[in-house]
Coordinates of C-alpha atoms in Angstrom, one line a residue:
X594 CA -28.7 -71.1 13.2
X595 CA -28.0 -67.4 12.8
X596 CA -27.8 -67.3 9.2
X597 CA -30.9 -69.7 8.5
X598 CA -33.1 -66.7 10.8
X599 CA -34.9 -64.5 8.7
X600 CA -32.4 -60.8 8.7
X601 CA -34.1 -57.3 8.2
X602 CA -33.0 -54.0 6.9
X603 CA -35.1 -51.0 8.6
X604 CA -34.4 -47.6 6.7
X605 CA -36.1 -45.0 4.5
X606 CA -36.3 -43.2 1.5
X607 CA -36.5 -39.8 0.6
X608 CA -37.0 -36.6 3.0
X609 CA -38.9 -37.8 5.9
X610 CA -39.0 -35.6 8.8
X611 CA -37.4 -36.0 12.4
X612 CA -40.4 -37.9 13.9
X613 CA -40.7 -40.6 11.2
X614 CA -36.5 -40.9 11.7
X615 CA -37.3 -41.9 15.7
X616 CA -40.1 -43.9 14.5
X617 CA -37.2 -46.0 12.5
X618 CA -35.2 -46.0 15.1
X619 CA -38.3 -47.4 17.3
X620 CA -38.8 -50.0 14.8
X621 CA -35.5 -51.6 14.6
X622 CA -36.1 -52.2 18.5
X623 CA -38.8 -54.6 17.6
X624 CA -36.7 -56.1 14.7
X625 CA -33.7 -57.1 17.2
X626 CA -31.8 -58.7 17.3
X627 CA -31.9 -60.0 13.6
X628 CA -32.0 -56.1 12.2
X629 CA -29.2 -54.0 11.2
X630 CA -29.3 -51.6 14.6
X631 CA -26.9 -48.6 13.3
X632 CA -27.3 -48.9 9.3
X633 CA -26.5 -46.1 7.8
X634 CA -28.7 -44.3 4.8
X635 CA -26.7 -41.7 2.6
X636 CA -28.8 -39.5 0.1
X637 CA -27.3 -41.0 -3.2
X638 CA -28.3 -44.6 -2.0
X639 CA -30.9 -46.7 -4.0
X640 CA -33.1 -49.2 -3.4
X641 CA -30.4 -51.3 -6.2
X642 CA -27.2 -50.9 -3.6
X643 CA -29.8 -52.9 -0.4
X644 CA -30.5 -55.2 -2.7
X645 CA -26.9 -56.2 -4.1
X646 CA -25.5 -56.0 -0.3
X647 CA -28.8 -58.1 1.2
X648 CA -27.9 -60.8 -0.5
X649 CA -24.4 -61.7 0.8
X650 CA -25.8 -60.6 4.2
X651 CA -28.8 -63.0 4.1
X652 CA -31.4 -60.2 4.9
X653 CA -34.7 -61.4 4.0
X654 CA -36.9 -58.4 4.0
X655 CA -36.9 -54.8 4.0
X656 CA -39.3 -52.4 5.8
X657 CA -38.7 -48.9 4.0
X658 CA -40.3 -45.7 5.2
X659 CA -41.4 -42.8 3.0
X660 CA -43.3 -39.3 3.4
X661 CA -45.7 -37.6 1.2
X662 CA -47.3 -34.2 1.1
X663 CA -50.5 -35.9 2.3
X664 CA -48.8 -39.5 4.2
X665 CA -46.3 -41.7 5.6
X666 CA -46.3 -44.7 4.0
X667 CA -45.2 -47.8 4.8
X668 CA -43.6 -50.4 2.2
X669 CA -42.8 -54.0 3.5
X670 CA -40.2 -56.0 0.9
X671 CA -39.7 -59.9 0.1
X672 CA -36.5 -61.0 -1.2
X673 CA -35.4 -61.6 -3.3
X674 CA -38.2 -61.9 -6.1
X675 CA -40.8 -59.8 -4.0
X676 CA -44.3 -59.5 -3.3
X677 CA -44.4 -55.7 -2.4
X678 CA -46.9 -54.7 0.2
X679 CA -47.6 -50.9 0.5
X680 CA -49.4 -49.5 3.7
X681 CA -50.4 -46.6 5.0
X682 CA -49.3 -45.4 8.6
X683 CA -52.7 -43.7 9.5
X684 CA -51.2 -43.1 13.6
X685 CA -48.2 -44.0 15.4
X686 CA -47.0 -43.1 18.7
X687 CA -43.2 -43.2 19.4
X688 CA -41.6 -45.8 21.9
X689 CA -41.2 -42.1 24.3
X690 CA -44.8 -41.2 24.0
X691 CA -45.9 -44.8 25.4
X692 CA -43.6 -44.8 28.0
X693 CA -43.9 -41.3 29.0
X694 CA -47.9 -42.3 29.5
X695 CA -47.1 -45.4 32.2
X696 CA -46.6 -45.1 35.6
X697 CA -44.3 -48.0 35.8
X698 CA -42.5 -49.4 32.7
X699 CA -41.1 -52.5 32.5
X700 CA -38.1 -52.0 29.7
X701 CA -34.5 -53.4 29.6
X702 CA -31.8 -54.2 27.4
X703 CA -32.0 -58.1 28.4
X704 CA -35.3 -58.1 26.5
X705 CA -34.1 -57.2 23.0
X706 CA -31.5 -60.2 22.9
X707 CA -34.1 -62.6 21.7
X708 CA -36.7 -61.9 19.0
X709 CA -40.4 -60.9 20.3
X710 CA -43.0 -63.6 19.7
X711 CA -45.7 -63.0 17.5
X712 CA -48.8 -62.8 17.9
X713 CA -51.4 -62.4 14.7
X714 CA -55.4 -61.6 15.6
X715 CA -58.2 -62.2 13.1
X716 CA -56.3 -63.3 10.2
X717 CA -58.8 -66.6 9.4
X718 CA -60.4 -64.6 6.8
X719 CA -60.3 -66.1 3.8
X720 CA -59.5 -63.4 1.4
X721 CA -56.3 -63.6 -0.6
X722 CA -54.6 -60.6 0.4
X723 CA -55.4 -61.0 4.3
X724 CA -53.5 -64.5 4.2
X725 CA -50.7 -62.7 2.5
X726 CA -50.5 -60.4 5.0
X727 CA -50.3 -63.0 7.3
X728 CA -47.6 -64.8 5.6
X729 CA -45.1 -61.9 5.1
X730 CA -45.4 -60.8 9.2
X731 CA -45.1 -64.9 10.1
X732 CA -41.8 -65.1 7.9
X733 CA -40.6 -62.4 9.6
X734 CA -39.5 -63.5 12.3
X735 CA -37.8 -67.1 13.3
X736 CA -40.7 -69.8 13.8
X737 CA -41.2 -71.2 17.2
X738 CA -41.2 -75.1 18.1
X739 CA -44.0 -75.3 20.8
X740 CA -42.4 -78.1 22.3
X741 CA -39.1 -77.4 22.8
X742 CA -39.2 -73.4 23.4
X743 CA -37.3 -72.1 26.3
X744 CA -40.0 -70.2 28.3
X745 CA -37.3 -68.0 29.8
X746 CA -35.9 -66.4 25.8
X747 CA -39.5 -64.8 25.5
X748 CA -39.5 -61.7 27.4
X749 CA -41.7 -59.4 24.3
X750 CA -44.3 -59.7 22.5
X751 CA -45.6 -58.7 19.3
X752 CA -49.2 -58.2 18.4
X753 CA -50.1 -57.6 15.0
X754 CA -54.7 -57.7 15.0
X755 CA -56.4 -57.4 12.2
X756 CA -59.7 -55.1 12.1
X757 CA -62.4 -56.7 9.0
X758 CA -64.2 -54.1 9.2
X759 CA -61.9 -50.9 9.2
X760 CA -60.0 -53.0 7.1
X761 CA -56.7 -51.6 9.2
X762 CA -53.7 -53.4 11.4
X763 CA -52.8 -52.3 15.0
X764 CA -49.4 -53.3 15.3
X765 CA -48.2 -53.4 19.6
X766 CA -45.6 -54.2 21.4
X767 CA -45.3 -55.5 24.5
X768 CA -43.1 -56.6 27.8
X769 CA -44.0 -59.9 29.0
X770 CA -43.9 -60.5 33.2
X771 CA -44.8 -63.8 34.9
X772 CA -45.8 -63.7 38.2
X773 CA -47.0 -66.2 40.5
X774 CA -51.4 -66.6 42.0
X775 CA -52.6 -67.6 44.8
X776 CA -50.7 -66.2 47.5
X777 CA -51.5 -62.6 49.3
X778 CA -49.9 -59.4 48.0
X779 CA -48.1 -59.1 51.1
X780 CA -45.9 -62.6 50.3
X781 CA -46.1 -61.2 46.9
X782 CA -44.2 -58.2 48.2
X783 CA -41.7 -60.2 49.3
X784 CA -40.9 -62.1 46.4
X785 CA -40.1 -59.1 44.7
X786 CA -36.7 -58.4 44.9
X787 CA -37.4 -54.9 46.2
X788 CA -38.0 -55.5 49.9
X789 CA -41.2 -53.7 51.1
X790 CA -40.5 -50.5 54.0
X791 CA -41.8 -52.3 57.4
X792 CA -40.3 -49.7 59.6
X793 CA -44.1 -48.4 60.9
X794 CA -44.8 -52.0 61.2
X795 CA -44.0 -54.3 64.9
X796 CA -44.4 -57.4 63.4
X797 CA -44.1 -58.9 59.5
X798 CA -47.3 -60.6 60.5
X799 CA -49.3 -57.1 59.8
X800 CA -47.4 -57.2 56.1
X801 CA -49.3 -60.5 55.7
X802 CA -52.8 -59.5 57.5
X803 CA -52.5 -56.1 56.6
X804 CA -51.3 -55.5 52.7
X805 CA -50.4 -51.9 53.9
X806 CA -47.5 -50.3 51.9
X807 CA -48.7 -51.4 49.0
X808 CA -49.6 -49.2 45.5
X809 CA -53.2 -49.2 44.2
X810 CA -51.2 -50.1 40.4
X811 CA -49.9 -53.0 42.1
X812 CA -53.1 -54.5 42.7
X813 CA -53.7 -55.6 39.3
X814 CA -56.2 -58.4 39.1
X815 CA -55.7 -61.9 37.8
X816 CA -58.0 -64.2 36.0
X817 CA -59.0 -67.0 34.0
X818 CA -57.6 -64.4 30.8
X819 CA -54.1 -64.8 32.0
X820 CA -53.8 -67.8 34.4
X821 CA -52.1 -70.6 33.6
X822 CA -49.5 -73.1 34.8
X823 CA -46.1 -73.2 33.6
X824 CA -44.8 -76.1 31.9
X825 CA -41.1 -74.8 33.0
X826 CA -40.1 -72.6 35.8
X827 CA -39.6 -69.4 34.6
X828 CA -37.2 -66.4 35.8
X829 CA -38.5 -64.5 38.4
X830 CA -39.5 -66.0 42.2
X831 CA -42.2 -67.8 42.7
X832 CA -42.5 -68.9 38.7
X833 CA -42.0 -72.9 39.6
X834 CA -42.7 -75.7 37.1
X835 CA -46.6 -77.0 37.7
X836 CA -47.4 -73.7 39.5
X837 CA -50.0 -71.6 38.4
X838 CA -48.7 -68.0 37.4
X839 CA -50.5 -64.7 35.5
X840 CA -48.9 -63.5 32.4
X841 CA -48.4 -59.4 32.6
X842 CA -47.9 -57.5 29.2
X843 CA -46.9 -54.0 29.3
X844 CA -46.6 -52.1 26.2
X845 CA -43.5 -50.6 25.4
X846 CA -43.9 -49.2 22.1
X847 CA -43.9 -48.4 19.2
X848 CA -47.5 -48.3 18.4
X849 CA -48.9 -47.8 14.8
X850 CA -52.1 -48.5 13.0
X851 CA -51.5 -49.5 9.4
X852 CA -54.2 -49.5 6.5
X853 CA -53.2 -51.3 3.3
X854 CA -53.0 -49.8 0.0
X855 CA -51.9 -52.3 -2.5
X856 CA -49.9 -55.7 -3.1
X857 CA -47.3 -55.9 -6.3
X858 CA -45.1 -58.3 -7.7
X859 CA -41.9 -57.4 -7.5
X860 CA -39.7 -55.0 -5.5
X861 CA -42.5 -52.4 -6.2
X862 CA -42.2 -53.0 -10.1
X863 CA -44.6 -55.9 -11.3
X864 CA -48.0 -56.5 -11.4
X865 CA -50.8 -54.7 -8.9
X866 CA -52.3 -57.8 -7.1
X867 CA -54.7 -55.8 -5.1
X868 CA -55.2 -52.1 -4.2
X869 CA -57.7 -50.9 -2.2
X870 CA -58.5 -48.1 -4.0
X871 CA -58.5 -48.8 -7.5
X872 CA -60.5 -51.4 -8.9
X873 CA -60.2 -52.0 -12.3
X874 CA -62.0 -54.4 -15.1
X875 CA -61.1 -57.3 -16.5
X876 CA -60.5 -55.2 -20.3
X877 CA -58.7 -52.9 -18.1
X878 CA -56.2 -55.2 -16.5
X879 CA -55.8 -57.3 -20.4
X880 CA -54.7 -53.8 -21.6
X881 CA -51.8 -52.8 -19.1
X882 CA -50.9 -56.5 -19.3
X883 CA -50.2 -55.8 -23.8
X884 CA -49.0 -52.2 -22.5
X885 CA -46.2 -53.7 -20.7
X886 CA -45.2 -56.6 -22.9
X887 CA -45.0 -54.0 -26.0
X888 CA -42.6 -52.6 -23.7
X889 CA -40.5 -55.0 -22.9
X890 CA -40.1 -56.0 -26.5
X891 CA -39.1 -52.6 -27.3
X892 CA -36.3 -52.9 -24.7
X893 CA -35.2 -56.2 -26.3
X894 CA -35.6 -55.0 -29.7
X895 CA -33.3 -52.0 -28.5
X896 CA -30.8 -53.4 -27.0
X897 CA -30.5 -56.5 -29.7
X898 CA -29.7 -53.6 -32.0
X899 CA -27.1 -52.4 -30.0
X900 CA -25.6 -55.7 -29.4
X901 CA -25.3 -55.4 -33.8
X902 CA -23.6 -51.9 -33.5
X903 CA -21.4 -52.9 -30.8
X904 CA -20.6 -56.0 -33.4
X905 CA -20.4 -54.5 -36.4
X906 CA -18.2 -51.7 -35.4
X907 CA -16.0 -54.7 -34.2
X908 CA -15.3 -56.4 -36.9
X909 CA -15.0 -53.2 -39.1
X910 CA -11.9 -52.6 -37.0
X911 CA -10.4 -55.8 -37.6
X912 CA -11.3 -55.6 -41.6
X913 CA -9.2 -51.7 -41.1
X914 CA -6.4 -53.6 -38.9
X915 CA -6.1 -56.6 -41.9
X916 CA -5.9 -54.4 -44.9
X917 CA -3.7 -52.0 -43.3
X918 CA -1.2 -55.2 -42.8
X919 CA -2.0 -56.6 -46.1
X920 CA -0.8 -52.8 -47.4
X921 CA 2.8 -52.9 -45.3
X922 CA 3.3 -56.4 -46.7
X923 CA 3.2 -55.4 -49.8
X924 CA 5.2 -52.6 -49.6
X925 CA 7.6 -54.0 -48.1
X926 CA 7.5 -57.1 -50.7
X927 CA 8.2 -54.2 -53.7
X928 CA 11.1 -52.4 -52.1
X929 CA 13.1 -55.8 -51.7
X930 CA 13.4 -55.5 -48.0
X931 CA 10.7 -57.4 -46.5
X932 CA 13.5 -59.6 -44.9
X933 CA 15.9 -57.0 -44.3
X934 CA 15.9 -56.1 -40.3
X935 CA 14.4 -53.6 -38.8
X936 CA 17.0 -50.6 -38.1
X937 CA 15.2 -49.5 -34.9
X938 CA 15.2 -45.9 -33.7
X939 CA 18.7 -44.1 -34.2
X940 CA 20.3 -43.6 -31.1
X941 CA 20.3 -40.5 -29.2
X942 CA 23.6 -37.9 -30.0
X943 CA 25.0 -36.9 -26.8
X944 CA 23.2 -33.2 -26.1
X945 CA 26.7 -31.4 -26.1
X946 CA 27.5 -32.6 -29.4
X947 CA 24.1 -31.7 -30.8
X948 CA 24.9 -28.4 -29.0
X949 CA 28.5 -27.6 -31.1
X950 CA 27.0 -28.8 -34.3
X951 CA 24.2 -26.6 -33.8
X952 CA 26.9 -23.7 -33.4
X953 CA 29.2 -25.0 -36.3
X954 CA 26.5 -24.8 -38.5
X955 CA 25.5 -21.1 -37.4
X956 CA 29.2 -20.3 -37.7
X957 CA 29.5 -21.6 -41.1
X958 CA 26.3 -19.6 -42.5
X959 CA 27.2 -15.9 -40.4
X960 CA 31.1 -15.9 -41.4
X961 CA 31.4 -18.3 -44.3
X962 CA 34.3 -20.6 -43.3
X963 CA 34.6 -23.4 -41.5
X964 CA 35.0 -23.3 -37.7
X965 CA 38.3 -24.4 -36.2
X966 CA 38.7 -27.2 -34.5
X967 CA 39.5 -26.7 -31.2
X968 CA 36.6 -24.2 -31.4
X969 CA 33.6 -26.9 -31.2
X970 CA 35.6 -29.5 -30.1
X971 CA 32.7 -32.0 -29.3
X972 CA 31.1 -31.5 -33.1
X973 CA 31.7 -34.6 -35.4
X974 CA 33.5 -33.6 -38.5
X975 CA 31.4 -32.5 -41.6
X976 CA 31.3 -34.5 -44.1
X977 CA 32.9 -32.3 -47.5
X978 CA 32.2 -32.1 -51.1
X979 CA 34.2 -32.8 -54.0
X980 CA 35.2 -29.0 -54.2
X981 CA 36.5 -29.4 -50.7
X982 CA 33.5 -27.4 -49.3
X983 CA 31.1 -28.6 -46.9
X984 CA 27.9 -30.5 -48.8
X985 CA 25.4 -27.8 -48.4
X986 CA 27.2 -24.5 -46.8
X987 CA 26.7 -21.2 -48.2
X988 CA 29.6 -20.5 -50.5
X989 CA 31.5 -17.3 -49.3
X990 CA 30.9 -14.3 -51.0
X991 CA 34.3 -13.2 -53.3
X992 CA 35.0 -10.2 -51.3
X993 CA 37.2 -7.0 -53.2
X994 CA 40.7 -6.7 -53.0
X995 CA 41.3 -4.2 -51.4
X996 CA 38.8 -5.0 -48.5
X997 CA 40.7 -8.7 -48.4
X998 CA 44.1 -6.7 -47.7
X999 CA 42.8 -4.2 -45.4
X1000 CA 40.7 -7.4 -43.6
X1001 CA 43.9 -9.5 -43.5
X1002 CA 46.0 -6.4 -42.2
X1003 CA 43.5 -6.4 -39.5
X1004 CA 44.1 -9.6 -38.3
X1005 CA 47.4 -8.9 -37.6
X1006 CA 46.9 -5.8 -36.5
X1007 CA 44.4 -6.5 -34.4
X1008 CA 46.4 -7.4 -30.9
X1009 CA 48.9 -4.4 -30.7
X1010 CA 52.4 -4.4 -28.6
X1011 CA 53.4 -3.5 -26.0
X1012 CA 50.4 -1.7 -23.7
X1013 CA 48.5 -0.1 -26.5
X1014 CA 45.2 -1.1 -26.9
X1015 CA 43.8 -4.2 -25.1
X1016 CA 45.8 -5.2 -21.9
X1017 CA 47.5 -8.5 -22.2
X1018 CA 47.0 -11.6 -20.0
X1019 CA 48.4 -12.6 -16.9
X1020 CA 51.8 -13.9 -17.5
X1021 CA 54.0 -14.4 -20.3
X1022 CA 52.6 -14.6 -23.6
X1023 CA 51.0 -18.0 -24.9
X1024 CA 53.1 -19.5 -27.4
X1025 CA 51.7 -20.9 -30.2
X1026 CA 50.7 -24.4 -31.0
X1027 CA 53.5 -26.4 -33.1
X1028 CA 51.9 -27.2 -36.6
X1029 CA 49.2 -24.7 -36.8
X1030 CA 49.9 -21.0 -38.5
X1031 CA 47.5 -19.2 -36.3
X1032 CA 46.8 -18.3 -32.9
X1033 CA 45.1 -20.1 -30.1
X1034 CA 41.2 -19.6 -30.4
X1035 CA 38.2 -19.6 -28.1
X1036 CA 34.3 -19.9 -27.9
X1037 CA 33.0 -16.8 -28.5
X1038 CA 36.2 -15.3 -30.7
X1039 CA 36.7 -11.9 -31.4
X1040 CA 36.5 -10.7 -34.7
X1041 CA 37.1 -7.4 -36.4
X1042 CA 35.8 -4.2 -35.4
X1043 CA 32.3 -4.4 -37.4
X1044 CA 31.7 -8.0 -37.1
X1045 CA 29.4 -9.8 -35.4
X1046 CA 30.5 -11.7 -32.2
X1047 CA 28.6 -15.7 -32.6
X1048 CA 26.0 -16.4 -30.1
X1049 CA 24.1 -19.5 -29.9
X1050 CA 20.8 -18.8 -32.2
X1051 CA 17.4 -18.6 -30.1
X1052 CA 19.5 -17.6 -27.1
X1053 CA 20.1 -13.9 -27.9
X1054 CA 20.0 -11.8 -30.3
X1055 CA 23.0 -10.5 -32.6
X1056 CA 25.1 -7.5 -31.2
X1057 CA 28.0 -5.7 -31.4
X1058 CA 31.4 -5.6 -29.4

């Protein structure tokens, strides 16, 4: 039964002040308990994102305020295909401002568990915008079965009356109270569930007689207006079935007098129905009417052509992806290895060996022989030519005679006996390695006075010992 009830979202749009955000507030009161009570409204919002969440939600209408430089307007929504009425809040008083002007209000949270009842005033007219007015506040709210109501859910009422003649809505709201005729406001007293002060009094018989102790606003009269006899007993005492009882109706706001301004098709983007204000000829209607359809089939026409684009450019990528295929194949197909297998990406070299080949290869072109082994001893060996050289090293520059003597003298000159010159190592010295006819060599060896020392290239720069 809950989701088949018609379901409301109360909210705004645009900059309204703080007044017209209370008024909202106000407003949801009547709507509850079918209304979102604490929706929320963010700036970036639009009247798209309601309208894709009202749907799983199973709201029915909208009631959307907005301000202008001059009004407050009013828009009441259909969904999901419309119509659109636009009203014009003329006066409004907040739910504060009634309640603030009564001397006794009547207002608690008990009555906003069950919708109001409503009640439409002067709505037999017979022109076509007045009975659409009085369509869109009857589907509103959930329709009552007269016959099998419970007297006792109805505690507010809503009173929507119709002025021909101003051509504006007063829209009320009130608290309904049933109390029961016929018996003195003394006994009336004591029905109440507030028991009257008797403590000036000797006997309750002067409460009867008497009817002191009581308030001038309680002694409200009753009359054929609001007399009746209940079909059901209803909540309060005295309120029995087949006992005649006066319906009370306080208003507890809000209050606002509407003035409609137009009705559209749509949510607020068809066809003007009606508008007060502008009235327009026959000629004048037949031309906004061509206006829009020319516009409509501009947006078709535009986005048929992009549909073409979108498809063209398509299938010009699959014509590119074809020929570029057909142009491996063949490729392939002429150097005779279309069925040969696909070698794959060469596997990594391990970074230290890569790191001594590297340094072989800067050895080779700064001193013009090739490194030792035991040098670089993580470089695979380089592949040599027929001349025993490696295939593209530098060849070594013939050097003169006597600079080859006095270079080789150096080399066994260069580590001198005994403690002259450079101090020996720790310990005896190292012999040297069987089958080799020169002694041991490091990383980073030591050449003759004048030389160059090898560094790594791009880590330093050349120097001198």
């Amino acid at each position: 039964d809950f989701s088949t009830v018609p379901h409301s979202f109360v909210f705004h749009r645009g900059r309204v002040g703080k007044n017209v955000r209370q008024l909202i507030l106000d407003v949801r009161k009547v709507m509850e308990p079918y209304t979102a009570r604490a929706l929320k409204v963010r700036k970036k919002n639009s009247l798209k994102d309601f309208v894709a969440v009202a749907g799983p939600l199973g709201v029915t209408h909208f009631l959307v305020f907005s301000k202008s430089s001059s009004s407050i307007n009013f828009k009441l929504f259909r969904l999901p295909g419309g119509p659109t009425l636009t009203f014009k809040v003329t006066q409004y008083s907040l739910i504060k401002d009634v309640v603030s002007s009564l001397k006794r209000h009547r207002m608690h949270e008990q009555q906003f568990t069950q919708h109001p009842l409503l009640v439409l005033s002067n709505f037999g007219l017979q022109q076509i915008h007045v009975k659409l007015m009085a369509t869109m506040f009857q589907n509103m709210f959930p329709s009552i079965n007269v016959h099998k109501v419970n007297l006792n859910s109805i505690k507010r009422c809503l009173l929507v009356s119709y002025d021909a003649e101003a051509q504006l809505l007063d829209f009320r709201h009130y608290s309904v109270k049933v109390v029961p005729v016929g018996v003195s406001k003394g006994l009336k007293k004591l029905l109440q569930e507030k028991f009257p002060n008797m403590s000036r009094l000797e006997d309750i018989s002067e409460l009867l007689v008497k009817d002191i102790n009581l308030s001038e606003s309680e002694a409200e009269q009753d009359g054929t207006h609001n007399i009746l006899e209940l079909p059901q007993a209803y909540a309060g005492r005295g309120n029995m079935k087949a006992q005649q009882s006066a319906v009370r109706l306080t208003e507890i706001g809000p209050r606002m007098t509407l003035q409609l301004v137009k009705v559209e098709e749509g949510l607020a983007q068809g066809n003007v129905l009606f508008h007060s204000f502008i009235h327009k000829t026959e000629a004048e209607v037949q031309e906004i009417l061509a206006r829009k359809e020319a516009k409509l089939q501009l947006k078709t026409e535009r986005r048929r052509q992009q549909e073409a684009a979108v498809e063209r450019k398509r299938q010009q990528r699959e014509a590119h992806r074809e020929k570029s295929l057909a142009g491996i194949r063949r490729k392939r197909q002429r150097d005779g290895d279309s069925d040969a297998e696909d070698p794959g990406v060469p596997e990594e070299q391990d970074p230290a060996r890569q790191s001594d080949e590297s340094d072989a290869e800067y050895y080779r072109q700064e001193v013009g022989e090739e490194p030792d082994e035991d040098l670089f001893p993580n470089r695979t060996k380089r592949p040599r030519g027929p001349s025993g050289s490696a295939p593209g090293a530098p060849k070594p520059r013939p050097a003169a005679p006597g600079k080859r003597r006095k270079k080789d003298s150096a080399r066994t000159d260069s580590k001198p006996q005994g403690g002259a010159g450079r101090k020996a190592g720790r310990g005896s010295e190292r012999p040297a390695r069987e089958g080799r006819n020169h002694g041991p060599k490091r990383r980073g060896k030591l050449l003759t006075r004048g030389k160059t020392i090898f560094r790594r290239p791009g880590h330093a720069k050349k120097g001198k010992r």
